[in-house]
């Protein structure tokens, strides 16, 4: 099973434990939109809270490219505050897990 398929399954089932298992212990998330970063603990905590609201929606989630070192994905996201974004994420992989994620997002009206 590809990492993208596991990632998509964790999101669709809102399974934060499954989601967190996909990340390397040295994970770093870079949000270019806000010039901020998060580690594995912080991203999993954020996802747990978002899943708990039941208000996170992901549409048209698709894999642009995946191999043993990189996963590129795109989707349209609706967040608990009602905002919507088109999100492009580039995940660098190491040891079969995501070690670094960089995103670009466009706010949708």
PDB file of N, CA and C in Angstrom:
ATOM      1  N   UNK A   1       0.851  -1.180   0.000  1.00  0.00           N
ATOM      2  CA  UNK A   1       0.000   0.000   0.000  1.00  0.00           C
ATOM      3  C   UNK A   1       0.893   1.238   0.000  1.00  0.00           C
ATOM      4  N   UNK A   2       0.585   2.184  -0.866  1.00  0.00           N
ATOM      5  CA  UNK A   2       1.391   3.399  -0.952  1.00  0.00           C
ATOM      6  C   UNK A   2       1.187   4.281   0.282  1.00  0.00           C
ATOM      7  N   UNK A   3       2.130   5.133   0.552  1.00  0.00           N
ATOM      8  CA  UNK A   3       2.015   6.061   1.672  1.00  0.00           C
ATOM      9  C   UNK A   3       0.826   6.994   1.451  1.00  0.00           C
ATOM     10  N   UNK A   4       0.613   7.416   0.204  1.00  0.00           N
ATOM     11  CA  UNK A   4      -0.533   8.275  -0.095  1.00  0.00           C
ATOM     12  C   UNK A   4      -1.836   7.591   0.292  1.00  0.00           C
ATOM     13  N   UNK A   5      -1.976   6.316  -0.034  1.00  0.00           N
ATOM     14  CA  UNK A   5      -3.187   5.570   0.293  1.00  0.00           C
ATOM     15  C   UNK A   5      -3.384   5.493   1.805  1.00  0.00           C
ATOM     16  N   UNK A   6      -2.311   5.259   2.550  1.00  0.00           N
ATOM     17  CA  UNK A   6      -2.385   5.226   4.023  1.00  0.00           C
ATOM     18  C   UNK A   6      -2.767   6.605   4.569  1.00  0.00           C
ATOM     19  N   UNK A   7      -2.176   7.640   4.008  1.00  0.00           N
ATOM     20  CA  UNK A   7      -2.438   9.019   4.425  1.00  0.00           C
ATOM     21  C   UNK A   7      -3.905   9.362   4.181  1.00  0.00           C
ATOM     22  N   UNK A   8      -4.385   9.038   2.994  1.00  0.00           N
ATOM     23  CA  UNK A   8      -5.775   9.319   2.639  1.00  0.00           C
ATOM     24  C   UNK A   8      -6.739   8.541   3.539  1.00  0.00           C
ATOM     25  N   UNK A   9      -6.416   7.295   3.833  1.00  0.00           N
ATOM     26  CA  UNK A   9      -7.250   6.471   4.707  1.00  0.00           C
ATOM     27  C   UNK A   9      -7.345   7.065   6.109  1.00  0.00           C
ATOM     28  N   UNK A  10      -6.218   7.523   6.654  1.00  0.00           N
ATOM     29  CA  UNK A  10      -6.202   8.113   7.999  1.00  0.00           C
ATOM     30  C   UNK A  10      -7.068   9.370   8.045  1.00  0.00           C
ATOM     31  N   UNK A  11      -7.011  10.172   7.002  1.00  0.00           N
ATOM     32  CA  UNK A  11      -7.803  11.405   6.958  1.00  0.00           C
ATOM     33  C   UNK A  11      -9.284  11.075   6.813  1.00  0.00           C
ATOM     34  N   UNK A  12      -9.609  10.175   5.895  1.00  0.00           N
ATOM     35  CA  UNK A  12     -11.014   9.828   5.668  1.00  0.00           C
ATOM     36  C   UNK A  12     -11.658   9.207   6.898  1.00  0.00           C
ATOM     37  N   UNK A  13     -10.896   8.409   7.639  1.00  0.00           N
ATOM     38  CA  UNK A  13     -11.435   7.769   8.843  1.00  0.00           C
ATOM     39  C   UNK A  13     -11.255   8.628  10.094  1.00  0.00           C
ATOM     40  N   UNK A  14     -10.613   9.790   9.918  1.00  0.00           N
ATOM     41  CA  UNK A  14     -10.332  10.703  11.032  1.00  0.00           C
ATOM     42  C   UNK A  14      -9.637   9.972  12.170  1.00  0.00           C
ATOM     43  N   UNK A  15      -8.634   9.184  11.816  1.00  0.00           N
ATOM     44  CA  UNK A  15      -7.878   8.368  12.763  1.00  0.00           C
ATOM     45  C   UNK A  15      -6.536   9.038  13.041  1.00  0.00           C
ATOM     46  N   UNK A  16      -6.461   9.805  14.126  1.00  0.00           N
ATOM     47  CA  UNK A  16      -5.251  10.560  14.449  1.00  0.00           C
ATOM     48  C   UNK A  16      -4.073   9.641  14.768  1.00  0.00           C
ATOM     49  N   UNK A  17      -4.339   8.490  15.359  1.00  0.00           N
ATOM     50  CA  UNK A  17      -3.258   7.558  15.668  1.00  0.00           C
ATOM     51  C   UNK A  17      -2.640   7.012  14.372  1.00  0.00           C
ATOM     52  N   UNK A  18      -3.479   6.597  13.450  1.00  0.00           N
ATOM     53  CA  UNK A  18      -3.014   6.116  12.145  1.00  0.00           C
ATOM     54  C   UNK A  18      -2.270   7.231  11.411  1.00  0.00           C
ATOM     55  N   UNK A  19      -2.813   8.436  11.490  1.00  0.00           N
ATOM     56  CA  UNK A  19      -2.212   9.608  10.854  1.00  0.00           C
ATOM     57  C   UNK A  19      -0.812   9.853  11.435  1.00  0.00           C
ATOM     58  N   UNK A  20      -0.696   9.872  12.741  1.00  0.00           N
ATOM     59  CA  UNK A  20       0.586  10.137  13.400  1.00  0.00           C
ATOM     60  C   UNK A  20       1.637   9.091  13.101  1.00  0.00           C
ATOM     61  N   UNK A  21       1.210   7.841  12.876  1.00  0.00           N
ATOM     62  CA  UNK A  21       2.153   6.757  12.593  1.00  0.00           C
ATOM     63  C   UNK A  21       2.866   6.930  11.256  1.00  0.00           C
ATOM     64  N   UNK A  22       2.364   7.799  10.409  1.00  0.00           N
ATOM     65  CA  UNK A  22       2.969   8.024   9.097  1.00  0.00           C
ATOM     66  C   UNK A  22       4.150   8.996   9.152  1.00  0.00           C
ATOM     67  N   UNK A  23       4.352   9.627  10.308  1.00  0.00           N
ATOM     68  CA  UNK A  23       5.375  10.660  10.447  1.00  0.00           C
ATOM     69  C   UNK A  23       6.625  10.148  11.159  1.00  0.00           C
ATOM     70  N   UNK A  24       7.747  10.530  10.639  1.00  0.00           N
ATOM     71  CA  UNK A  24       9.065  10.237  11.214  1.00  0.00           C
ATOM     72  C   UNK A  24       9.203  11.009  12.527  1.00  0.00           C
ATOM     73  N   UNK A  25       9.946  10.479  13.469  1.00  0.00           N
ATOM     74  CA  UNK A  25      10.136  11.157  14.764  1.00  0.00           C
ATOM     75  C   UNK A  25      10.775  12.540  14.608  1.00  0.00           C
ATOM     76  N   UNK A  26      11.577  12.741  13.566  1.00  0.00           N
ATOM     77  CA  UNK A  26      12.244  14.035  13.335  1.00  0.00           C
ATOM     78  C   UNK A  26      11.456  14.927  12.377  1.00  0.00           C
ATOM     79  N   UNK A  27      10.171  14.673  12.243  1.00  0.00           N
ATOM     80  CA  UNK A  27       9.316  15.392  11.310  1.00  0.00           C
ATOM     81  C   UNK A  27       9.324  16.903  11.551  1.00  0.00           C
ATOM     82  N   UNK A  28       9.255  17.635  10.432  1.00  0.00           N
ATOM     83  CA  UNK A  28       9.120  19.095  10.482  1.00  0.00           C
ATOM     84  C   UNK A  28       8.107  19.521   9.424  1.00  0.00           C
ATOM     85  N   UNK A  29       7.129  20.318   9.827  1.00  0.00           N
ATOM     86  CA  UNK A  29       6.097  20.843   8.938  1.00  0.00           C
ATOM     87  C   UNK A  29       6.375  22.330   8.723  1.00  0.00           C
ATOM     88  N   UNK A  30       6.501  22.730   7.469  1.00  0.00           N
ATOM     89  CA  UNK A  30       6.776  24.124   7.128  1.00  0.00           C
ATOM     90  C   UNK A  30       5.559  24.698   6.413  1.00  0.00           C
ATOM     91  N   UNK A  31       4.969  25.737   6.967  1.00  0.00           N
ATOM     92  CA  UNK A  31       3.849  26.435   6.316  1.00  0.00           C
ATOM     93  C   UNK A  31       4.388  27.733   5.729  1.00  0.00           C
ATOM     94  N   UNK A  32       4.548  27.753   4.434  1.00  0.00           N
ATOM     95  CA  UNK A  32       5.067  28.956   3.785  1.00  0.00           C
ATOM     96  C   UNK A  32       4.083  30.115   3.879  1.00  0.00           C
ATOM     97  N   UNK A  33       2.808  29.783   3.985  1.00  0.00           N
ATOM     98  CA  UNK A  33       1.766  30.796   4.082  1.00  0.00           C
ATOM     99  C   UNK A  33       1.972  31.709   5.297  1.00  0.00           C
ATOM    100  N   UNK A  34       2.439  31.112   6.414  1.00  0.00           N
ATOM    101  CA  UNK A  34       2.618  31.890   7.642  1.00  0.00           C
ATOM    102  C   UNK A  34       4.069  31.916   8.115  1.00  0.00           C
ATOM    103  N   UNK A  35       4.971  31.276   7.365  1.00  0.00           N
ATOM    104  CA  UNK A  35       6.392  31.197   7.739  1.00  0.00           C
ATOM    105  C   UNK A  35       6.568  30.578   9.125  1.00  0.00           C
ATOM    106  N   UNK A  36       5.739  29.570   9.428  1.00  0.00           N
ATOM    107  CA  UNK A  36       5.826  28.891  10.716  1.00  0.00           C
ATOM    108  C   UNK A  36       6.182  27.424  10.496  1.00  0.00           C
ATOM    109  N   UNK A  37       6.532  26.748  11.594  1.00  0.00           N
ATOM    110  CA  UNK A  37       6.833  25.320  11.494  1.00  0.00           C
ATOM    111  C   UNK A  37       6.295  24.597  12.725  1.00  0.00           C
ATOM    112  N   UNK A  38       6.121  23.273  12.572  1.00  0.00           N
ATOM    113  CA  UNK A  38       5.662  22.427  13.671  1.00  0.00           C
ATOM    114  C   UNK A  38       6.429  21.110  13.622  1.00  0.00           C
ATOM    115  N   UNK A  39       6.573  20.473  14.784  1.00  0.00           N
ATOM    116  CA  UNK A  39       7.190  19.145  14.834  1.00  0.00           C
ATOM    117  C   UNK A  39       6.083  18.089  14.835  1.00  0.00           C
ATOM    118  N   UNK A  40       6.447  16.815  14.965  1.00  0.00           N
ATOM    119  CA  UNK A  40       5.470  15.726  14.914  1.00  0.00           C
ATOM    120  C   UNK A  40       4.415  15.859  16.011  1.00  0.00           C
ATOM    121  N   UNK A  41       4.835  16.097  17.222  1.00  0.00           N
ATOM    122  CA  UNK A  41       3.890  16.218  18.336  1.00  0.00           C
ATOM    123  C   UNK A  41       2.888  17.329  18.085  1.00  0.00           C
ATOM    124  N   UNK A  42       3.360  18.459  17.597  1.00  0.00           N
ATOM    125  CA  UNK A  42       2.482  19.603  17.355  1.00  0.00           C
ATOM    126  C   UNK A  42       1.496  19.335  16.218  1.00  0.00           C
ATOM    127  N   UNK A  43       1.958  18.717  15.139  1.00  0.00           N
ATOM    128  CA  UNK A  43       1.056  18.463  14.003  1.00  0.00           C
ATOM    129  C   UNK A  43       0.007  17.424  14.374  1.00  0.00           C
ATOM    130  N   UNK A  44       0.399  16.379  15.093  1.00  0.00           N
ATOM    131  CA  UNK A  44      -0.564  15.344  15.491  1.00  0.00           C
ATOM    132  C   UNK A  44      -1.593  15.936  16.460  1.00  0.00           C
ATOM    133  N   UNK A  45      -1.163  16.778  17.367  1.00  0.00           N
ATOM    134  CA  UNK A  45      -2.093  17.437  18.292  1.00  0.00           C
ATOM    135  C   UNK A  45      -3.096  18.305  17.525  1.00  0.00           C
ATOM    136  N   UNK A  46      -2.610  19.059  16.543  1.00  0.00           N
ATOM    137  CA  UNK A  46      -3.491  19.905  15.737  1.00  0.00           C
ATOM    138  C   UNK A  46      -4.509  19.047  14.982  1.00  0.00           C
ATOM    139  N   UNK A  47      -4.049  17.944  14.396  1.00  0.00           N
ATOM    140  CA  UNK A  47      -4.932  17.058  13.638  1.00  0.00           C
ATOM    141  C   UNK A  47      -5.970  16.409  14.556  1.00  0.00           C
ATOM    142  N   UNK A  48      -5.562  15.990  15.759  1.00  0.00           N
ATOM    143  CA  UNK A  48      -6.508  15.408  16.724  1.00  0.00           C
ATOM    144  C   UNK A  48      -7.638  16.391  17.011  1.00  0.00           C
ATOM    145  N   UNK A  49      -7.292  17.652  17.209  1.00  0.00           N
ATOM    146  CA  UNK A  49      -8.302  18.678  17.497  1.00  0.00           C
ATOM    147  C   UNK A  49      -9.209  18.899  16.288  1.00  0.00           C
ATOM    148  N   UNK A  50      -8.617  18.938  15.089  1.00  0.00           N
ATOM    149  CA  UNK A  50      -9.417  19.146  13.887  1.00  0.00           C
ATOM    150  C   UNK A  50     -10.359  17.957  13.652  1.00  0.00           C
ATOM    151  N   UNK A  51      -9.865  16.733  13.833  1.00  0.00           N
ATOM    152  CA  UNK A  51     -10.710  15.554  13.669  1.00  0.00           C
ATOM    153  C   UNK A  51     -11.833  15.550  14.706  1.00  0.00           C
ATOM    154  N   UNK A  52     -11.535  15.973  15.923  1.00  0.00           N
ATOM    155  CA  UNK A  52     -12.533  15.964  16.999  1.00  0.00           C
ATOM    156  C   UNK A  52     -13.724  16.867  16.697  1.00  0.00           C
ATOM    157  N   UNK A  53     -13.497  17.924  15.940  1.00  0.00           N
ATOM    158  CA  UNK A  53     -14.593  18.836  15.596  1.00  0.00           C
ATOM    159  C   UNK A  53     -15.524  18.234  14.558  1.00  0.00           C
ATOM    160  N   UNK A  54     -15.005  17.297  13.755  1.00  0.00           N
ATOM    161  CA  UNK A  54     -15.789  16.728  12.666  1.00  0.00           C
ATOM    162  C   UNK A  54     -16.034  17.712  11.538  1.00  0.00           C
ATOM    163  N   UNK A  55     -15.385  18.872  11.624  1.00  0.00           N
ATOM    164  CA  UNK A  55     -15.646  19.933  10.654  1.00  0.00           C
ATOM    165  C   UNK A  55     -14.582  20.034   9.557  1.00  0.00           C
ATOM    166  N   UNK A  56     -13.595  19.162   9.576  1.00  0.00           N
ATOM    167  CA  UNK A  56     -12.564  19.189   8.540  1.00  0.00           C
ATOM    168  C   UNK A  56     -13.039  18.338   7.374  1.00  0.00           C
ATOM    169  N   UNK A  57     -13.050  18.928   6.213  1.00  0.00           N
ATOM    170  CA  UNK A  57     -13.466  18.206   5.010  1.00  0.00           C
ATOM    171  C   UNK A  57     -12.358  18.304   3.980  1.00  0.00           C
ATOM    172  N   UNK A  58     -12.091  17.192   3.316  1.00  0.00           N
ATOM    173  CA  UNK A  58     -11.096  17.157   2.255  1.00  0.00           C
ATOM    174  C   UNK A  58     -11.786  16.664   0.988  1.00  0.00           C
ATOM    175  N   UNK A  59     -11.647  17.445  -0.082  1.00  0.00           N
ATOM    176  CA  UNK A  59     -12.277  17.083  -1.346  1.00  0.00           C
ATOM    177  C   UNK A  59     -11.227  16.975  -2.438  1.00  0.00           C
ATOM    178  N   UNK A  60     -11.517  16.110  -3.397  1.00  0.00           N
ATOM    179  CA  UNK A  60     -10.646  15.938  -4.563  1.00  0.00           C
ATOM    180  C   UNK A  60      -9.193  15.703  -4.164  1.00  0.00           C
ATOM    181  N   UNK A  61      -8.990  14.903  -3.128  1.00  0.00           N
ATOM    182  CA  UNK A  61      -7.636  14.582  -2.657  1.00  0.00           C
ATOM    183  C   UNK A  61      -6.986  13.674  -3.693  1.00  0.00           C
ATOM    184  N   UNK A  62      -5.859  14.108  -4.219  1.00  0.00           N
ATOM    185  CA  UNK A  62      -5.211  13.298  -5.248  1.00  0.00           C
ATOM    186  C   UNK A  62      -3.702  13.336  -5.121  1.00  0.00           C
ATOM    187  N   UNK A  63      -3.112  12.254  -5.529  1.00  0.00           N
ATOM    188  CA  UNK A  63      -1.662  12.127  -5.543  1.00  0.00           C
ATOM    189  C   UNK A  63      -1.151  12.656  -6.877  1.00  0.00           C
ATOM    190  N   UNK A  64      -0.281  13.642  -6.824  1.00  0.00           N
ATOM    191  CA  UNK A  64       0.338  14.172  -8.039  1.00  0.00           C
ATOM    192  C   UNK A  64       1.530  13.293  -8.423  1.00  0.00           C
ATOM    193  N   UNK A  65       2.325  12.913  -7.402  1.00  0.00           N
ATOM    194  CA  UNK A  65       3.502  12.084  -7.653  1.00  0.00           C
ATOM    195  C   UNK A  65       3.934  11.436  -6.345  1.00  0.00           C
ATOM    196  N   UNK A  66       4.404  10.190  -6.432  1.00  0.00           N
ATOM    197  CA  UNK A  66       4.935   9.516  -5.257  1.00  0.00           C
ATOM    198  C   UNK A  66       6.018   8.529  -5.674  1.00  0.00           C
ATOM    199  N   UNK A  67       7.121   8.539  -4.920  1.00  0.00           N
ATOM    200  CA  UNK A  67       8.134   7.481  -5.030  1.00  0.00           C
ATOM    201  C   UNK A  67       8.691   7.247  -3.624  1.00  0.00           C
ATOM    202  N   UNK A  68       9.860   6.645  -3.493  1.00  0.00           N
ATOM    203  CA  UNK A  68      10.405   6.330  -2.165  1.00  0.00           C
ATOM    204  C   UNK A  68      10.930   7.545  -1.405  1.00  0.00           C
ATOM    205  N   UNK A  69      11.081   8.682  -2.078  1.00  0.00           N
ATOM    206  CA  UNK A  69      11.666   9.851  -1.419  1.00  0.00           C
ATOM    207  C   UNK A  69      10.749  11.066  -1.371  1.00  0.00           C
ATOM    208  N   UNK A  70       9.635  11.044  -2.124  1.00  0.00           N
ATOM    209  CA  UNK A  70       8.772  12.224  -2.161  1.00  0.00           C
ATOM    210  C   UNK A  70       7.324  11.839  -2.441  1.00  0.00           C
ATOM    211  N   UNK A  71       6.410  12.603  -1.862  1.00  0.00           N
ATOM    212  CA  UNK A  71       4.978  12.474  -2.131  1.00  0.00           C
ATOM    213  C   UNK A  71       4.449  13.886  -2.342  1.00  0.00           C
ATOM    214  N   UNK A  72       3.811  14.117  -3.469  1.00  0.00           N
ATOM    215  CA  UNK A  72       3.207  15.414  -3.768  1.00  0.00           C
ATOM    216  C   UNK A  72       1.708  15.186  -3.899  1.00  0.00           C
ATOM    217  N   UNK A  73       0.925  15.965  -3.155  1.00  0.00           N
ATOM    218  CA  UNK A  73      -0.528  15.800  -3.167  1.00  0.00           C
ATOM    219  C   UNK A  73      -1.235  17.141  -3.266  1.00  0.00           C
ATOM    220  N   UNK A  74      -2.472  17.098  -3.707  1.00  0.00           N
ATOM    221  CA  UNK A  74      -3.285  18.308  -3.810  1.00  0.00           C
ATOM    222  C   UNK A  74      -4.693  17.984  -3.341  1.00  0.00           C
ATOM    223  N   UNK A  75      -5.321  18.929  -2.671  1.00  0.00           N
ATOM    224  CA  UNK A  75      -6.720  18.761  -2.270  1.00  0.00           C
ATOM    225  C   UNK A  75      -7.345  20.117  -1.983  1.00  0.00           C
ATOM    226  N   UNK A  76      -8.653  20.092  -1.820  1.00  0.00           N
ATOM    227  CA  UNK A  76      -9.403  21.260  -1.383  1.00  0.00           C
ATOM    228  C   UNK A  76      -9.855  20.958   0.040  1.00  0.00           C
ATOM    229  N   UNK A  77      -9.512  21.844   0.970  1.00  0.00           N
ATOM    230  CA  UNK A  77      -9.786  21.611   2.386  1.00  0.00           C
ATOM    231  C   UNK A  77     -10.772  22.648   2.923  1.00  0.00           C
ATOM    232  N   UNK A  78     -11.683  22.175   3.765  1.00  0.00           N
ATOM    233  CA  UNK A  78     -12.558  23.050   4.529  1.00  0.00           C
ATOM    234  C   UNK A  78     -12.197  22.828   5.990  1.00  0.00           C
ATOM    235  N   UNK A  79     -11.930  23.909   6.711  1.00  0.00           N
ATOM    236  CA  UNK A  79     -11.455  23.843   8.093  1.00  0.00           C
ATOM    237  C   UNK A  79     -12.578  24.188   9.077  1.00  0.00           C
ATOM    238  N   UNK A  80     -12.377  23.868  10.364  1.00  0.00           N
ATOM    239  CA  UNK A  80     -13.426  24.103  11.368  1.00  0.00           C
ATOM    240  C   UNK A  80     -13.944  25.544  11.425  1.00  0.00           C
ATOM    241  N   UNK A  81     -13.114  26.510  11.059  1.00  0.00           N
ATOM    242  CA  UNK A  81     -13.569  27.904  11.083  1.00  0.00           C
ATOM    243  C   UNK A  81     -14.373  28.277   9.831  1.00  0.00           C
ATOM    244  N   UNK A  82     -14.570  27.294   8.919  1.00  0.00           N
ATOM    245  CA  UNK A  82     -15.343  27.535   7.710  1.00  0.00           C
ATOM    246  C   UNK A  82     -14.519  27.986   6.513  1.00  0.00           C
ATOM    247  N   UNK A  83     -13.248  28.273   6.731  1.00  0.00           N
ATOM    248  CA  UNK A  83     -12.412  28.704   5.609  1.00  0.00           C
ATOM    249  C   UNK A  83     -12.119  27.520   4.690  1.00  0.00           C
ATOM    250  N   UNK A  84     -11.885  27.819   3.411  1.00  0.00           N
ATOM    251  CA  UNK A  84     -11.565  26.791   2.409  1.00  0.00           C
ATOM    252  C   UNK A  84     -10.272  27.171   1.717  1.00  0.00           C
ATOM    253  N   UNK A  85      -9.442  26.174   1.460  1.00  0.00           N
ATOM    254  CA  UNK A  85      -8.168  26.396   0.786  1.00  0.00           C
ATOM    255  C   UNK A  85      -7.906  25.291  -0.221  1.00  0.00           C
ATOM    256  N   UNK A  86      -7.240  25.654  -1.311  1.00  0.00           N
ATOM    257  CA  UNK A  86      -6.651  24.672  -2.214  1.00  0.00           C
ATOM    258  C   UNK A  86      -5.239  24.468  -1.680  1.00  0.00           C
ATOM    259  N   UNK A  87      -4.877  23.222  -1.358  1.00  0.00           N
ATOM    260  CA  UNK A  87      -3.613  22.950  -0.681  1.00  0.00           C
ATOM    261  C   UNK A  87      -2.740  22.018  -1.523  1.00  0.00           C
ATOM    262  N   UNK A  88      -1.522  22.460  -1.762  1.00  0.00           N
ATOM    263  CA  UNK A  88      -0.512  21.633  -2.405  1.00  0.00           C
ATOM    264  C   UNK A  88       0.515  21.307  -1.338  1.00  0.00           C
ATOM    265  N   UNK A  89       0.770  20.017  -1.127  1.00  0.00           N
ATOM    266  CA  UNK A  89       1.720  19.592  -0.105  1.00  0.00           C
ATOM    267  C   UNK A  89       2.811  18.738  -0.735  1.00  0.00           C
ATOM    268  N   UNK A  90       4.038  19.022  -0.336  1.00  0.00           N
ATOM    269  CA  UNK A  90       5.192  18.237  -0.761  1.00  0.00           C
ATOM    270  C   UNK A  90       5.769  17.591   0.494  1.00  0.00           C
ATOM    271  N   UNK A  91       5.756  16.262   0.517  1.00  0.00           N
ATOM    272  CA  UNK A  91       6.245  15.500   1.658  1.00  0.00           C
ATOM    273  C   UNK A  91       7.558  14.822   1.268  1.00  0.00           C
ATOM    274  N   UNK A  92       8.617  15.089   2.008  1.00  0.00           N
ATOM    275  CA  UNK A  92       9.881  14.389   1.824  1.00  0.00           C
ATOM    276  C   UNK A  92       9.834  13.143   2.707  1.00  0.00           C
ATOM    277  N   UNK A  93      10.229  12.003   2.148  1.00  0.00           N
ATOM    278  CA  UNK A  93      10.123  10.738   2.857  1.00  0.00           C
ATOM    279  C   UNK A  93      11.493  10.210   3.268  1.00  0.00           C
ATOM    280  N   UNK A  94      11.516   9.554   4.426  1.00  0.00           N
ATOM    281  CA  UNK A  94      12.730   8.892   4.914  1.00  0.00           C
ATOM    282  C   UNK A  94      12.292   7.668   5.702  1.00  0.00           C
ATOM    283  N   UNK A  95      12.893   6.530   5.440  1.00  0.00           N
ATOM    284  CA  UNK A  95      12.557   5.286   6.136  1.00  0.00           C
ATOM    285  C   UNK A  95      11.071   4.952   6.034  1.00  0.00           C
ATOM    286  N   UNK A  96      10.446   5.298   4.894  1.00  0.00           N
ATOM    287  CA  UNK A  96       9.045   4.983   4.674  1.00  0.00           C
ATOM    288  C   UNK A  96       8.061   5.872   5.402  1.00  0.00           C
ATOM    289  N   UNK A  97       8.564   6.951   6.004  1.00  0.00           N
ATOM    290  CA  UNK A  97       7.697   7.887   6.737  1.00  0.00           C
ATOM    291  C   UNK A  97       7.940   9.310   6.249  1.00  0.00           C
ATOM    292  N   UNK A  98       7.007  10.183   6.576  1.00  0.00           N
ATOM    293  CA  UNK A  98       7.123  11.596   6.196  1.00  0.00           C
ATOM    294  C   UNK A  98       8.038  12.284   7.196  1.00  0.00           C
ATOM    295  N   UNK A  99       9.138  12.863   6.691  1.00  0.00           N
ATOM    296  CA  UNK A  99      10.069  13.561   7.580  1.00  0.00           C
ATOM    297  C   UNK A  99       9.949  15.081   7.457  1.00  0.00           C
ATOM    298  N   UNK A 100       9.434  15.558   6.325  1.00  0.00           N
ATOM    299  CA  UNK A 100       9.296  17.002   6.139  1.00  0.00           C
ATOM    300  C   UNK A 100       8.120  17.256   5.206  1.00  0.00           C
ATOM    301  N   UNK A 101       7.305  18.229   5.577  1.00  0.00           N
ATOM    302  CA  UNK A 101       6.185  18.640   4.740  1.00  0.00           C
ATOM    303  C   UNK A 101       6.252  20.146   4.533  1.00  0.00           C
ATOM    304  N   UNK A 102       6.092  20.541   3.290  1.00  0.00           N
ATOM    305  CA  UNK A 102       5.975  21.963   2.953  1.00  0.00           C
ATOM    306  C   UNK A 102       4.677  22.134   2.199  1.00  0.00           C
ATOM    307  N   UNK A 103       3.947  23.176   2.531  1.00  0.00           N
ATOM    308  CA  UNK A 103       2.658  23.402   1.872  1.00  0.00           C
ATOM    309  C   UNK A 103       2.571  24.790   1.290  1.00  0.00           C
ATOM    310  N   UNK A 104       1.760  24.857   0.294  1.00  0.00           N
ATOM    311  CA  UNK A 104       1.341  26.137  -0.283  1.00  0.00           C
ATOM    312  C   UNK A 104      -0.159  26.084  -0.343  1.00  0.00           C
ATOM    313  N   UNK A 105      -0.827  27.138   0.036  1.00  0.00           N
ATOM    314  CA  UNK A 105      -2.285  27.133   0.064  1.00  0.00           C
ATOM    315  C   UNK A 105      -2.825  28.415  -0.537  1.00  0.00           C
ATOM    316  N   UNK A 106      -3.941  28.260  -1.225  1.00  0.00           N
ATOM    317  CA  UNK A 106      -4.650  29.404  -1.790  1.00  0.00           C
ATOM    318  C   UNK A 106      -6.017  29.462  -1.158  1.00  0.00           C
ATOM    319  N   UNK A 107      -6.332  30.575  -0.524  1.00  0.00           N
ATOM    320  CA  UNK A 107      -7.629  30.761   0.101  1.00  0.00           C
ATOM    321  C   UNK A 107      -8.711  30.811  -0.974  1.00  0.00           C
ATOM    322  N   UNK A 108      -9.772  30.055  -0.783  1.00  0.00           N
ATOM    323  CA  UNK A 108     -10.888  30.030  -1.718  1.00  0.00           C
ATOM    324  C   UNK A 108     -12.046  30.812  -1.131  1.00  0.00           C
ATOM    325  N   UNK A 109     -12.786  31.465  -1.983  1.00  0.00           N
ATOM    326  CA  UNK A 109     -13.935  32.239  -1.508  1.00  0.00           C
ATOM    327  C   UNK A 109     -15.217  31.502  -1.746  1.00  0.00           C
TER     328      UNK A 109
END
